[in-house]
CSV table of C-alpha atoms in Angstrom, one decimal:
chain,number,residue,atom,x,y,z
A,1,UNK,CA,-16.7,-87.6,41.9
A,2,UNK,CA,-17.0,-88.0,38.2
A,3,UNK,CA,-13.8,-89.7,36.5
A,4,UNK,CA,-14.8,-88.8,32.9
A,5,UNK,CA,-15.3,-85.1,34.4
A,6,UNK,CA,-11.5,-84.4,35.8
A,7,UNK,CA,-10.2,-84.5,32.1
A,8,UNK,CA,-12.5,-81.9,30.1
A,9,UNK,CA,-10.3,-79.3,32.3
A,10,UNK,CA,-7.2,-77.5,30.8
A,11,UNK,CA,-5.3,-75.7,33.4
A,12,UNK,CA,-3.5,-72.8,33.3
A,13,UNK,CA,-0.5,-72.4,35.0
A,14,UNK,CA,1.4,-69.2,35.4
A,15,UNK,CA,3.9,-67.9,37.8
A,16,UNK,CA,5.2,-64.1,38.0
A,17,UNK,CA,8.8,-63.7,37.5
A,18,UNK,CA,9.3,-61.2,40.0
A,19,UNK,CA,6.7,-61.8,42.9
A,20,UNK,CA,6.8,-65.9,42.5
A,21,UNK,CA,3.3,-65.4,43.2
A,22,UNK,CA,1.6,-68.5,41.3
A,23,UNK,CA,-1.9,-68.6,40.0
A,24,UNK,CA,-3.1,-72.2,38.3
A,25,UNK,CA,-7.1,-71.6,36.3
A,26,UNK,CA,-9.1,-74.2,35.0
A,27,UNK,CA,-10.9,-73.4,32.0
A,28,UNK,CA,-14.5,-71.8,31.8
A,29,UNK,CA,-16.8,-74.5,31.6
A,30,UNK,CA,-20.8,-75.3,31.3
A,31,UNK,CA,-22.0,-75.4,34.4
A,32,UNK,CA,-25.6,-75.4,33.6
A,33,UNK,CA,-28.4,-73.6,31.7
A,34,UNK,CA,-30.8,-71.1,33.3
A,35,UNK,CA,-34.7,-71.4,32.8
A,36,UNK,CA,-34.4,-69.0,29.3
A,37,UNK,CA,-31.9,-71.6,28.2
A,38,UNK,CA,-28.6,-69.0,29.0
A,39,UNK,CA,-25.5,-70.6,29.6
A,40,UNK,CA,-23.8,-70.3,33.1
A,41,UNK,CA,-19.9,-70.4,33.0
A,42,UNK,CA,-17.9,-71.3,36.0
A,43,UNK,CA,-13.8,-71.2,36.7
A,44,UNK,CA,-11.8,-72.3,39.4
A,45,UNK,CA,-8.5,-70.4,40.4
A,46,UNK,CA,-5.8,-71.7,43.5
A,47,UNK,CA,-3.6,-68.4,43.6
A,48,UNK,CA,0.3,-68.6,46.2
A,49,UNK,CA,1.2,-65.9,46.9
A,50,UNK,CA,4.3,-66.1,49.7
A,51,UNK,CA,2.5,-67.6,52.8
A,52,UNK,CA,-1.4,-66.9,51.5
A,53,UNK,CA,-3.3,-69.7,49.5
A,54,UNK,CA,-6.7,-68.6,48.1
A,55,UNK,CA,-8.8,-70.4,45.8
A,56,UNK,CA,-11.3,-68.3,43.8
A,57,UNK,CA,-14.7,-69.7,41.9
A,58,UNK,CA,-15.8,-66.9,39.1
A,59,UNK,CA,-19.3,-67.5,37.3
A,60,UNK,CA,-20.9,-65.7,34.8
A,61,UNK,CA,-23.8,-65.9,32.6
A,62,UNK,CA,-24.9,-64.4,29.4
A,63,UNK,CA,-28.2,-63.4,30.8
A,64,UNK,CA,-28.5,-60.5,31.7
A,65,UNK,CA,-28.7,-60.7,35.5
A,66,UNK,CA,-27.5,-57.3,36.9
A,67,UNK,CA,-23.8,-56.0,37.2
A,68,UNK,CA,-20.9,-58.1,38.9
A,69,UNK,CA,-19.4,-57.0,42.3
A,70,UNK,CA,-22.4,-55.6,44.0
A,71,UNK,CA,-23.6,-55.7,47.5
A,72,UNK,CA,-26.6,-57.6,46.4
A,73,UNK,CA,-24.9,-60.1,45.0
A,74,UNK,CA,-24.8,-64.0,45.5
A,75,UNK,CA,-24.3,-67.5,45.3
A,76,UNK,CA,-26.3,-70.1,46.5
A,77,UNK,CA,-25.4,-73.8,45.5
A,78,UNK,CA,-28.0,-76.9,47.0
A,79,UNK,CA,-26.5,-80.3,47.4
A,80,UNK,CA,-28.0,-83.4,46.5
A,81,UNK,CA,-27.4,-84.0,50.3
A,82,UNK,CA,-29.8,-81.4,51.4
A,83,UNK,CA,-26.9,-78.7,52.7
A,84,UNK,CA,-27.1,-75.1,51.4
A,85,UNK,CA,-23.6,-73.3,51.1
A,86,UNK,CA,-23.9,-69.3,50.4
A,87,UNK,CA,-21.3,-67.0,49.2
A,88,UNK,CA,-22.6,-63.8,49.8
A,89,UNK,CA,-19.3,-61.0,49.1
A,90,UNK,CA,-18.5,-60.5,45.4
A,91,UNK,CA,-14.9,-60.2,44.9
A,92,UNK,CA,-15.3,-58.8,41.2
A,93,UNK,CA,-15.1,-55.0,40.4
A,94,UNK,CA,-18.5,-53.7,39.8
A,95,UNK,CA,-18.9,-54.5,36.2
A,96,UNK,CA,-22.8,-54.1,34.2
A,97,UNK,CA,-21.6,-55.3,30.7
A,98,UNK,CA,-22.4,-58.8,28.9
A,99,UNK,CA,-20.7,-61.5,31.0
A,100,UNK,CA,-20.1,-59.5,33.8
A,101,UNK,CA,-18.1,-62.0,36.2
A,102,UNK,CA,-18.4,-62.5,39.4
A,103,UNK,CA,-16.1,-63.6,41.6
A,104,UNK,CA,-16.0,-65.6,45.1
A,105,UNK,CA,-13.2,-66.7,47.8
A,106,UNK,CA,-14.1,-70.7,48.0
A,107,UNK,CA,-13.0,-73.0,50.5
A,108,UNK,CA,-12.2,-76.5,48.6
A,109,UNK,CA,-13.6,-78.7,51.1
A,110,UNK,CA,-16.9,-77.1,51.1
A,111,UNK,CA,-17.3,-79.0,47.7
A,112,UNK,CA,-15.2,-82.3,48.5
A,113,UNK,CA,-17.5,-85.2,47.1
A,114,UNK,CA,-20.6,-82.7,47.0
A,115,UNK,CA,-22.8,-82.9,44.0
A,116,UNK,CA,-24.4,-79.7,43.2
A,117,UNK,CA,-28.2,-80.1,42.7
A,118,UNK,CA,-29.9,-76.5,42.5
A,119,UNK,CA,-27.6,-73.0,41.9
A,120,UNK,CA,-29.1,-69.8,42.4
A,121,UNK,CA,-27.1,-66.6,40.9
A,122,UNK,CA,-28.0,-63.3,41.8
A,123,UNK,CA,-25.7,-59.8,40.3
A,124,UNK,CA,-27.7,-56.3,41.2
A,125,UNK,CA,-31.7,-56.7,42.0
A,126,UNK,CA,-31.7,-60.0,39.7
A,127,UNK,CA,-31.2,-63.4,39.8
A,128,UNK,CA,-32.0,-66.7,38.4
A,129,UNK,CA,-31.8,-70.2,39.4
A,130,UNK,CA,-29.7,-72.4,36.9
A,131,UNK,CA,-30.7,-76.3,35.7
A,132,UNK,CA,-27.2,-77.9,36.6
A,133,UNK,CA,-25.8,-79.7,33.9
A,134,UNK,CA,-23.0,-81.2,35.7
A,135,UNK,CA,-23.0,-81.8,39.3
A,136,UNK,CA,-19.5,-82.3,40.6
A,137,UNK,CA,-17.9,-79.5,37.9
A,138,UNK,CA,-16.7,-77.6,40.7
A,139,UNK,CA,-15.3,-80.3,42.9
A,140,UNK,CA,-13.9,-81.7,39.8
A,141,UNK,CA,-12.1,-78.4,38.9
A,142,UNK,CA,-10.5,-78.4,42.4
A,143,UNK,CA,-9.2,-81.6,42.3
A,144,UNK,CA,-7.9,-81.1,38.8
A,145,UNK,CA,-5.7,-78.3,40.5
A,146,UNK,CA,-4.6,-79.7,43.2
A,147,UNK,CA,-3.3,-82.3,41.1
A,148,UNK,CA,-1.1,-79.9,39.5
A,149,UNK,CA,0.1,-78.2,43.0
């Protein structure tokens, strides 16, 4: 895990007054670039709400890739280790405008001192595979929250 990394995120923390439910967000960052040089955002999100813990990764791109939320839609993230993890059931509401973001249940240890090396990102019929710009972004993000828990 990068040091210099676990600082570029600012966390939001917010907590509803009448539900307690909690929800702490890093901040959109860079995770890479695709091939037409379009930037791919990604967010991580650790929600409470009484007994249920859920962490949440949402990406999105400004190329256009398809519409958010879909059936056909998907994340596949390559390791420098060799291991493949998918996530295959887009949270997000189906959603075809600019920056459409989609949205995926994560489970933090699937990331734990994993280095991303290849990303593929498919919304609708289209998808594109993105030059990673900075490998441990999303184990970074997690750890940043969990600091804050």
């Amino acid at each position: 895990m990068s040091a210099q990394n676990e600082s570029v995120f600012e966390l939001t923390d917010k907590t509803d007054d009448f539900s307690g439910d909690r929800h702490i967000r890093s901040s959109e960052e860079v995770l890479g670039k695709t091939k037409q040089r379009k930037e791919v955002f990604v967010e991580v999100i650790n929600g409470q709400s009484g007994e249920l813990n859920f962490w949440v990764l949402s990406i999105f791109t400004s190329q256009d890739i398809g519409c958010s939320g879909t059936s056909r839609s998907y994340l596949k993230f390559k390791f420098t280790d060799d291991s493949v993890l998918e996530l295959n059931e887009d949270m997000a509401r189906v959603k075809c405008n600019d920056y459409a973001k989609s949205t995926y249940i994560i489970d933090p240890t699937d990331f734990e001192g994993k280095e991303i090396s290849l990303l593929r990102f498919a919304q609708g019929d289209y998808y594109v595979d993105v030059n990673v710009l900075d490998s441990d972004i999303v184990d970074d993000a997690i750890t940043s929250i969990k600091a804050a828990l």
